[in-house]
Short mmCIF file of C-alpha atoms in Angstrom, two decimals:
data_model
loop_
_atom_site.label_atom_id
_atom_site.label_comp_id
_atom_site.label_asym_id
_atom_site.label_seq_id
_atom_site.Cartn_x
_atom_site.Cartn_y
_atom_site.Cartn_z
CA UNK A 87 9.39 -31.38 20.20
CA UNK A 88 10.30 -27.78 20.66
CA UNK A 89 10.63 -27.49 16.98
CA UNK A 90 7.05 -28.47 16.45
CA UNK A 91 5.78 -25.88 19.03
CA UNK A 92 7.95 -23.07 17.61
CA UNK A 93 7.24 -23.74 13.82
CA UNK A 94 5.07 -21.21 12.27
CA UNK A 95 1.65 -22.27 11.49
CA UNK A 96 -0.17 -22.01 8.19
CA UNK A 97 2.91 -22.46 6.18
CA UNK A 98 0.81 -21.81 3.09
CA UNK A 99 -0.26 -18.37 4.09
CA UNK A 100 2.58 -16.15 2.81
CA UNK A 101 3.24 -17.93 -0.53
CA UNK A 102 -0.55 -18.00 -0.93
CA UNK A 103 -1.01 -14.32 -0.41
CA UNK A 104 2.08 -13.54 -2.47
CA UNK A 105 0.72 -15.61 -5.39
CA UNK A 106 -2.64 -13.76 -5.10
CA UNK A 107 -0.97 -10.46 -4.94
CA UNK A 108 0.78 -11.19 -8.33
CA UNK A 109 -2.35 -12.15 -10.07
CA UNK A 110 -3.71 -8.58 -10.76
CA UNK A 111 -0.56 -7.68 -12.52
CA UNK A 112 -0.39 -10.87 -14.52
CA UNK A 113 -4.11 -10.37 -15.55
CA UNK A 114 -3.19 -6.68 -16.44
CA UNK A 115 -0.38 -7.85 -18.60
CA UNK A 116 -2.35 -10.41 -20.43
CA UNK A 117 -5.04 -7.96 -21.11
CA UNK A 118 -2.52 -5.61 -22.40
CA UNK A 119 -0.95 -7.98 -24.65
CA UNK A 120 -4.38 -8.95 -26.09
CA UNK A 121 -5.34 -5.29 -26.67
CA UNK A 122 -8.15 -5.59 -24.07
CA UNK A 123 -7.50 -2.56 -22.00
CA UNK A 124 -10.16 -0.36 -23.80
CA UNK A 125 -9.72 2.90 -25.82
CA UNK A 126 -7.29 4.33 -23.48
CA UNK A 127 -5.00 1.41 -22.30
CA UNK A 128 -2.54 3.73 -20.58
CA UNK A 129 -5.32 5.22 -18.37
CA UNK A 130 -6.73 1.82 -17.71
CA UNK A 131 -3.40 0.59 -16.65
CA UNK A 132 -2.90 3.56 -14.37
CA UNK A 133 -6.21 3.23 -12.77
CA UNK A 134 -5.85 -0.49 -12.10
CA UNK A 135 -2.32 -0.17 -10.66
CA UNK A 136 -3.16 2.83 -8.48
CA UNK A 137 -6.21 0.94 -7.17
CA UNK A 138 -4.15 -2.19 -6.33
CA UNK A 139 -1.58 -0.03 -4.48
CA UNK A 140 -4.45 1.45 -2.40
CA UNK A 141 -5.99 -1.96 -1.65
CA UNK A 142 -2.55 -3.41 -0.46
CA UNK A 143 -1.87 -0.19 1.47
CA UNK A 144 -5.10 -0.39 3.40
CA UNK A 145 -4.79 -4.15 3.81
CA UNK A 146 -1.33 -3.56 5.52
CA UNK A 147 -3.07 -0.88 7.72
CA UNK A 148 -5.57 -3.34 8.71
CA UNK A 149 -3.34 -5.99 10.06
CA UNK A 150 -2.53 -4.57 13.47
CA UNK A 151 -6.09 -3.44 14.25
CA UNK A 152 -7.25 -7.00 13.38
CA UNK A 153 -4.74 -8.51 15.96
CA UNK A 154 -5.57 -5.90 18.47
CA UNK A 155 -9.39 -6.27 18.26
CA UNK A 156 -9.79 -10.05 17.55
CA UNK A 157 -6.43 -11.60 18.77
CA UNK A 158 -5.60 -12.79 15.35
CA UNK A 159 -1.88 -13.42 14.98
CA UNK A 160 -1.74 -14.23 11.22
CA UNK A 161 -2.45 -10.75 9.92
CA UNK A 162 0.69 -9.67 11.48
CA UNK A 163 2.86 -12.16 9.60
CA UNK A 164 1.38 -10.61 6.32
CA UNK A 165 1.75 -6.91 7.33
CA UNK A 166 5.26 -6.35 5.88
CA UNK A 167 4.45 -8.25 2.63
CA UNK A 168 1.13 -6.22 2.02
CA UNK A 169 2.95 -3.15 2.72
CA UNK A 170 5.77 -3.87 0.14
CA UNK A 171 3.19 -4.96 -2.37
CA UNK A 172 1.43 -1.54 -1.89
CA UNK A 173 4.85 0.09 -2.62
CA UNK A 174 5.50 -2.20 -5.53
CA UNK A 175 2.02 -1.28 -7.14
CA UNK A 176 2.55 2.38 -6.38
CA UNK A 177 5.90 2.25 -8.15
CA UNK A 178 4.41 0.69 -11.20
CA UNK A 179 1.74 3.28 -11.03
CA UNK A 180 4.23 5.98 -11.04
CA UNK A 181 6.53 4.24 -13.65
CA UNK A 182 3.59 3.89 -16.03
CA UNK A 183 2.69 7.54 -15.57
CA UNK A 184 6.29 8.75 -16.19
CA UNK A 185 7.26 6.28 -18.87
CA UNK A 186 4.06 5.69 -20.93
CA UNK A 187 1.87 8.69 -20.20
CA UNK A 188 4.41 11.24 -20.24
CA UNK A 189 7.18 9.50 -22.08
CA UNK A 190 9.86 10.51 -19.66
CA UNK A 191 8.98 14.22 -20.19
CA UNK A 192 10.23 15.39 -16.74
CA UNK A 193 9.14 18.95 -17.34
CA UNK A 194 5.62 17.83 -18.05
CA UNK A 195 5.64 15.48 -15.00
CA UNK A 196 6.93 18.47 -12.91
CA UNK A 197 4.21 20.66 -14.29
CA UNK A 198 1.41 18.09 -13.44
CA UNK A 199 2.86 17.67 -9.95
CA UNK A 200 2.65 21.49 -9.30
CA UNK A 201 -0.46 22.35 -11.01
CA UNK A 202 -2.71 19.27 -10.67
CA UNK A 203 -3.62 18.80 -7.04
CA UNK A 204 -4.61 15.00 -7.25
CA UNK A 205 -1.32 14.20 -8.88
CA UNK A 206 0.58 16.22 -6.33
CA UNK A 207 -1.22 14.21 -3.57
CA UNK A 208 -0.32 10.88 -5.25
CA UNK A 209 3.27 11.99 -5.69
CA UNK A 210 3.66 12.79 -2.07
CA UNK A 211 2.01 9.61 -1.00
CA UNK A 212 4.47 7.67 -3.10
CA UNK A 213 7.44 9.63 -1.54
CA UNK A 214 6.25 8.67 1.89
CA UNK A 215 5.91 4.98 1.03
CA UNK A 216 9.46 4.90 -0.34
CA UNK A 217 11.35 5.12 2.96
CA UNK A 218 8.69 2.97 4.57
CA UNK A 219 9.46 0.18 2.12
CA UNK A 220 13.15 0.72 2.52
CA UNK A 221 12.99 0.26 6.47
CA UNK A 222 10.40 -2.50 6.31
CA UNK A 223 13.08 -5.21 7.37
CA UNK A 224 13.74 -6.42 10.94
CA UNK A 225 17.43 -5.23 10.41
CA UNK A 226 15.96 -1.74 9.80
CA UNK A 227 14.08 -1.91 13.05
CA UNK A 228 17.16 -2.79 14.99
CA UNK A 229 19.24 -0.16 13.14
CA UNK A 230 16.76 2.73 13.91
CA UNK A 231 15.53 1.49 17.24
CA UNK A 232 11.83 0.65 17.70
CA UNK A 233 10.69 4.19 18.91
CA UNK A 234 12.16 5.85 15.77
CA UNK A 235 11.11 2.92 13.58
CA UNK A 236 7.57 3.25 14.95
CA UNK A 237 7.50 7.01 14.64
CA UNK A 238 8.57 6.71 10.86
CA UNK A 239 5.93 4.05 10.10
CA UNK A 240 3.25 6.15 11.45
CA UNK A 241 3.56 7.90 8.06
CA UNK A 242 1.67 4.97 6.65
CA UNK A 243 -1.45 6.44 7.85
CA UNK A 244 -0.54 9.83 6.02
CA UNK A 245 0.20 8.05 2.94
CA UNK A 246 -3.17 6.22 3.28
CA UNK A 247 -4.99 9.51 3.74
CA UNK A 248 -3.21 11.19 0.69
CA UNK A 249 -3.81 7.95 -1.45
CA UNK A 250 -7.47 8.03 -0.75
CA UNK A 251 -7.72 11.83 -1.48
CA UNK A 252 -5.83 11.29 -4.65
CA UNK A 253 -8.46 8.74 -5.65
CA UNK A 254 -11.27 10.85 -4.60
CA UNK A 255 -10.01 13.86 -6.44
CA UNK A 256 -9.19 11.96 -9.69
CA UNK A 257 -12.60 10.66 -9.98
CA UNK A 258 -15.01 13.03 -11.63
CA UNK A 259 -18.41 11.38 -11.68
CA UNK A 260 -19.21 8.29 -9.74
CA UNK A 261 -17.55 8.74 -6.29
CA UNK A 262 -19.11 5.59 -4.80
CA UNK A 263 -15.78 3.41 -5.19
CA UNK A 264 -13.26 6.03 -3.58
CA UNK A 265 -15.78 6.69 -0.87
CA UNK A 266 -15.82 3.01 0.03
CA UNK A 267 -12.03 3.15 0.27
CA UNK A 268 -12.38 6.47 2.43
CA UNK A 269 -14.82 4.81 4.67
CA UNK A 270 -12.52 1.67 5.02
CA UNK A 271 -9.47 4.04 6.02
CA UNK A 272 -11.79 5.82 8.60
CA UNK A 273 -12.81 2.58 10.13
CA UNK A 274 -9.02 1.67 10.41
CA UNK A 275 -8.46 5.01 12.42
CA UNK A 276 -11.46 4.27 14.79
CA UNK A 277 -10.27 0.64 15.27
CA UNK A 278 -6.67 2.08 16.07
CA UNK A 279 -8.22 4.33 18.78
CA UNK A 280 -10.52 1.71 20.21
CA UNK A 281 -7.61 -0.72 20.55
CA UNK A 282 -5.31 1.59 22.46
CA UNK A 283 -1.61 2.18 22.23
CA UNK A 284 -0.76 -0.86 24.08
CA UNK A 285 -1.89 -3.19 21.28
CA UNK A 286 0.45 -1.73 18.72
CA UNK A 287 3.85 -2.47 20.31
CA UNK A 288 5.35 -5.26 18.24
CA UNK A 289 7.11 -4.33 15.22
CA UNK A 290 7.60 -7.85 13.91
CA UNK A 291 5.62 -9.12 10.77
#
C-alpha cells in the first residue's frame, strides 16, 4: 500500500522526454548522411546543435518557475535531465566547431575566441555549463551542501543570458528568432521574481 502512494507518477515522462531529446540529433545525423544539410553543412550543423542547446537550457530554467507559479511537480523531475541535455548539445556544438569547422587548429580557435565577440560569449557560456553538469547529481548536492550548490547553479541564468546574446550577435539579418528566445528568458526572470525566493528551495529533480 505504501509503495503505491510513494511510487512516482507518470513513469513514461522521463523516458519520453529522453527519447524526444535525442530525436533532433538523430534527424541531424540522417540529414548529414544523406547530404541534406545545404551548401554549408558544417554551419547548418553548428546552428542546429547550438539552437538545441539553447532550447534545453531555457526549458531547464522554466521548470522551477512552473512549479512555483502553477504548483506543477512534474517539471522538477525533468529539470536535471533537461539541463544535462543542454550541456550535451552545447558540447556537440563546441566539438563540431573545433573538430569540423576549425579542424582542431587550436590557434585559430583561440583567435576566434579573443577577436570575435559572439564566439567569446558562447565559449564562456559553455564553460559555465560544464561545472553545472558535473554537479547536477544528488551526490553533488550533498557533497557541496545545498547553499553552495544553489549559489553555483545560479550561474545557469548567467549561461542563459550569454547563450541568448551569443545567438543575437551571431544572427546578422533576421533577428526574430533570437528575439523570441530573449523574450522567453526575460519572462523566466520575471517569473522567478514573482514566485519569490521561498519557491526555489528544493534542489531535487
